[in-house]
Each structure stands twice: as structure tokens, then as C-alpha cells.
XYZ file of N, CA and C in Angstrom:
321
model
N -80.818 -16.491 47.633
C -79.514 -16.364 48.251
C -78.528 -17.277 47.527
N -77.397 -16.725 47.172
C -76.381 -17.510 46.474
C -75.619 -18.403 47.446
N -75.512 -19.656 47.077
C -74.779 -20.636 47.872
C -73.710 -21.239 46.978
N -72.510 -21.333 47.493
C -71.419 -21.968 46.762
C -71.692 -23.462 46.643
N -71.372 -24.028 45.475
C -71.511 -25.463 45.273
C -70.171 -26.046 44.868
N -69.936 -27.274 45.309
C -68.735 -28.003 44.914
C -69.146 -29.366 44.386
N -68.258 -29.981 43.634
C -68.459 -31.338 43.121
C -67.837 -32.334 44.104
N -68.083 -33.617 43.893
C -67.590 -34.628 44.836
C -66.067 -34.726 44.877
N -65.371 -34.386 43.798
C -63.900 -34.398 43.853
C -63.403 -33.403 44.888
N -64.013 -32.217 44.901
C -63.634 -31.200 45.887
C -64.081 -31.616 47.283
N -65.258 -32.243 47.394
C -65.705 -32.764 48.680
C -64.671 -33.726 49.235
N -64.173 -34.618 48.402
C -63.184 -35.602 48.835
C -61.940 -34.901 49.376
N -61.475 -33.877 48.685
C -60.289 -33.142 49.150
C -60.558 -32.453 50.485
N -61.694 -31.773 50.581
C -62.008 -31.043 51.822
C -62.270 -31.992 52.985
N -62.923 -33.100 52.699
C -63.199 -34.093 53.743
C -61.897 -34.666 54.282
N -60.956 -34.946 53.403
C -59.656 -35.472 53.817
C -58.909 -34.466 54.693
N -59.207 -33.180 54.499
C -58.570 -32.126 55.293
C -59.333 -31.846 56.588
N -60.409 -32.612 56.851
C -61.134 -32.483 58.104
C -62.372 -31.612 58.069
N -62.884 -31.305 56.889
C -64.077 -30.457 56.787
C -65.287 -31.119 57.437
N -66.170 -30.299 57.970
C -67.423 -30.775 58.552
C -68.411 -31.027 57.417
N -69.028 -32.205 57.418
C -70.010 -32.570 56.403
C -71.307 -32.955 57.086
N -72.402 -32.294 56.695
C -73.717 -32.573 57.257
C -74.598 -33.176 56.172
N -75.191 -34.324 56.481
C -76.106 -35.022 55.576
C -77.523 -34.697 56.033
N -78.337 -34.124 55.139
C -79.675 -33.678 55.529
C -80.787 -34.629 55.062
N -80.425 -35.854 54.685
C -81.437 -36.831 54.289
C -82.136 -37.408 55.522
N -83.102 -38.264 55.292
C -83.813 -38.943 56.369
C -82.926 -40.051 56.958
N -83.145 -40.410 58.227
C -82.299 -41.428 58.867
C -82.193 -42.739 58.089
N -83.312 -43.199 57.501
C -83.243 -44.471 56.763
C -82.386 -44.345 55.503
N -82.413 -43.188 54.856
C -81.557 -42.966 53.684
C -80.089 -42.959 54.106
N -79.808 -42.267 55.190
C -78.454 -42.166 55.732
C -77.917 -43.553 56.068
N -78.740 -44.357 56.741
C -78.313 -45.693 57.153
C -77.991 -46.587 55.954
N -78.704 -46.395 54.844
C -78.473 -47.201 53.648
C -77.120 -46.915 53.010
N -76.602 -45.719 53.190
C -75.298 -45.383 52.635
C -75.050 -43.893 52.674
N -73.891 -43.511 53.237
C -73.534 -42.094 53.332
C -72.027 -41.914 53.193
N -71.634 -40.690 52.950
C -70.217 -40.363 52.870
C -69.624 -40.568 54.265
N -68.534 -41.314 54.376
C -67.933 -41.524 55.691
C -67.641 -40.195 56.398
N -68.027 -40.144 57.667
C -67.791 -38.952 58.467
C -68.922 -37.944 58.452
N -69.919 -38.144 57.586
C -71.041 -37.202 57.513
C -71.890 -37.289 58.774
N -72.267 -36.121 59.294
C -73.155 -36.045 60.458
C -74.592 -35.922 59.956
N -75.512 -36.664 60.542
C -76.905 -36.631 60.121
C -77.684 -35.552 60.864
N -78.241 -34.614 60.116
C -79.223 -33.655 60.628
C -80.280 -33.541 59.528
N -81.381 -34.281 59.639
C -82.409 -34.233 58.594
C -82.875 -32.806 58.307
N -83.205 -32.543 57.054
C -83.569 -31.200 56.610
C -84.593 -30.530 57.519
N -85.644 -31.235 57.878
C -86.701 -30.650 58.703
C -86.209 -30.254 60.095
N -85.093 -30.841 60.539
C -84.557 -30.560 61.875
C -83.477 -29.485 61.879
N -83.025 -29.075 60.708
C -81.920 -28.106 60.636
C -82.209 -26.841 61.448
N -83.385 -26.204 61.299
C -83.616 -24.975 62.073
C -83.527 -25.181 63.590
N -84.022 -26.319 64.085
C -84.016 -26.585 65.523
C -82.670 -27.079 66.044
N -81.778 -27.485 65.126
C -80.491 -28.050 65.552
C -79.310 -27.183 65.133
N -79.569 -25.894 64.929
C -78.495 -24.973 64.531
C -77.323 -24.997 65.502
N -77.603 -25.237 66.765
C -76.542 -25.278 67.767
C -75.515 -26.367 67.520
N -75.863 -27.368 66.705
C -74.946 -28.460 66.386
C -74.081 -28.157 65.161
N -74.373 -27.037 64.507
C -73.656 -26.683 63.284
C -72.553 -25.687 63.626
N -71.307 -26.012 63.292
C -70.218 -25.088 63.600
C -70.383 -23.742 62.889
N -70.038 -22.683 63.595
C -70.089 -21.347 62.992
C -68.690 -20.765 62.820
N -67.678 -21.499 63.289
C -66.307 -21.002 63.235
C -65.467 -21.681 62.156
N -66.117 -22.468 61.301
C -65.413 -23.140 60.208
C -66.416 -23.453 59.097
N -65.934 -23.662 57.882
C -66.841 -23.988 56.772
C -67.558 -25.316 57.004
N -68.784 -25.388 56.494
C -69.607 -26.582 56.618
C -70.058 -26.998 55.218
N -69.926 -28.273 54.912
C -70.395 -28.815 53.645
C -71.718 -29.518 53.905
N -72.665 -29.383 52.973
C -73.999 -29.954 53.161
C -74.318 -30.863 51.974
N -74.809 -32.072 52.280
C -75.066 -33.068 51.240
C -76.431 -33.728 51.475
N -77.046 -34.196 50.393
C -78.274 -34.991 50.478
C -78.147 -36.102 49.440
N -79.244 -36.516 48.839
C -79.181 -37.581 47.826
C -78.628 -37.061 46.509
N -79.185 -35.920 46.030
C -78.761 -35.429 44.714
C -78.442 -33.935 44.678
N -78.679 -33.223 45.762
C -78.285 -31.818 45.824
C -79.397 -30.820 46.073
N -80.663 -31.231 45.967
C -81.780 -30.305 46.147
C -82.045 -29.938 47.596
N -82.193 -30.949 48.448
C -82.450 -30.679 49.872
C -81.253 -30.002 50.516
N -80.054 -30.426 50.140
C -78.865 -29.818 50.735
C -78.727 -28.356 50.319
N -79.167 -28.023 49.113
C -79.133 -26.620 48.692
C -80.062 -25.792 49.576
N -81.254 -26.294 49.844
C -82.181 -25.570 50.722
C -81.596 -25.417 52.124
N -80.993 -26.490 52.642
C -80.379 -26.423 53.967
C -79.217 -25.436 53.978
N -78.394 -25.464 52.945
C -77.252 -24.543 52.869
C -77.734 -23.100 52.801
N -78.797 -22.857 52.052
C -79.350 -21.497 51.982
C -79.789 -21.030 53.365
N -80.445 -21.900 54.101
C -80.880 -21.549 55.454
C -79.671 -21.282 56.348
N -78.675 -22.140 56.278
C -77.486 -21.976 57.117
C -76.747 -20.685 56.793
N -76.609 -20.381 55.514
C -75.940 -19.131 55.109
C -76.702 -17.935 55.673
N -78.022 -17.988 55.633
C -78.841 -16.898 56.175
C -78.634 -16.735 57.678
N -78.186 -17.809 58.346
C -77.919 -17.764 59.784
C -76.458 -17.420 60.084
N -75.685 -17.106 59.049
C -74.291 -16.719 59.248
C -73.290 -17.852 59.176
N -73.732 -19.037 58.760
C -72.840 -20.191 58.638
C -72.195 -20.171 57.255
N -70.917 -20.493 57.183
C -70.204 -20.599 55.906
C -70.504 -21.984 55.325
N -71.676 -22.122 54.684
C -72.145 -23.415 54.188
C -71.988 -23.522 52.674
N -71.596 -24.703 52.223
C -71.412 -25.004 50.810
C -72.204 -26.253 50.460
N -72.920 -26.224 49.348
C -73.703 -27.369 48.887
C -72.831 -28.316 48.058
N -73.058 -29.619 48.222
C -72.372 -30.624 47.413
C -73.290 -30.984 46.246
N -72.948 -30.510 45.059
C -73.738 -30.773 43.854
C -73.688 -32.266 43.526
N -74.833 -32.819 43.180
C -74.900 -34.239 42.837
C -75.101 -35.134 44.037
N -74.797 -34.640 45.224
C -75.054 -35.338 46.472
C -74.413 -36.704 46.617
N -75.029 -37.489 47.481
C -74.513 -38.822 47.787
C -74.525 -39.723 46.558
N -75.486 -39.526 45.665
C -75.524 -40.334 44.442
C -74.264 -40.112 43.611
N -73.830 -38.871 43.492
C -72.602 -38.579 42.741
C -71.397 -39.192 43.444
N -71.399 -39.166 44.769
C -70.311 -39.776 45.543
C -70.249 -41.279 45.258
N -71.407 -41.936 45.319
C -71.457 -43.376 45.071
C -71.053 -43.686 43.629
N -71.582 -42.916 42.682
C -71.272 -43.146 41.268
C -69.795 -42.929 40.954
N -69.101 -42.148 41.784
C -67.674 -41.917 41.559
C -66.830 -43.092 42.046
N -67.467 -44.063 42.719
C -66.751 -45.251 43.175
C -66.074 -45.099 44.521
N -66.372 -44.028 45.228
C -65.739 -43.804 46.524
C -66.394 -44.657 47.616
N -65.699 -44.773 48.737
C -66.166 -45.554 49.871
C -67.453 -44.978 50.442
N -68.366 -45.864 50.813
C -69.641 -45.479 51.408
C -69.766 -46.186 52.754
N -70.194 -45.434 53.774
C -70.457 -46.016 55.083
C -71.944 -46.360 55.174
N -72.277 -47.358 55.988
C -73.674 -47.726 56.198
C -73.954 -47.726 57.702
N -75.221 -47.743 58.057
C -75.603 -47.745 59.458
C -75.826 -46.346 59.986
N -76.099 -46.275 61.290
C -76.453 -45.017 61.925
C -75.268 -44.134 62.284
N -74.074 -44.708 62.398
C -72.893 -43.934 62.816
C -72.251 -43.246 61.626
N -71.607 -42.092 61.869
C -70.949 -41.370 60.764
C -69.952 -42.213 59.986
N -69.348 -43.203 60.639
C -68.450 -44.109 59.936
C -67.180 -43.487 59.580
């Protein structure tokens, strides 16, 4: 299944416009550093937590480097969600010098 991918520059623009961002990493990875505003739904929990994913607006999906988020985005698209993968993931976000939130809250 084809999933649209964006780079972190586009993520930054969409996030500033209020886009929904879901981080599919493990809680400890998320707590160590995540894109501010990202909601945590670990990859293994995505199927059981579909009710938490908006279906009336685009959703961006991120992980550490883009692999897990691509799998999650593929699943979401198959469920009718307008999901887009963030290529390069949180590592690309950090490497770009952008702000990173820490802890359990979306920040």
C-alpha cells in the first residue's frame, strides 16, 4: 500500500498549522525525546487504539527513523485514515536542530 511521506521541514510546517502527530515508538523512547505535541501510541497498540486516531483530518506518523511509522501509516491508511509517514523520523527532527520535548507528556 502506498503511503505518502514527508520530510521534517514539511512536518514543521504542518505541525505549526495544528496537524495531528502520532509517535509510534515505545514509551521510554518517547520520554527520552519527541517532537513537541506528538501523541504516543506505540506501534503494537495502534490496532487496538484506532478510536484515538482522528478520521476527519490528516494524521502524521513518526518513529525513530521512519520504519515503524511507515508500518503504522500503512495500517491506518488501510483503515481509512489519511495518514502520512515522516521520513527520517525523530532522529531527522533532532538532527535538524529543532526543539525536542522530554517526559511522558506531549509537550
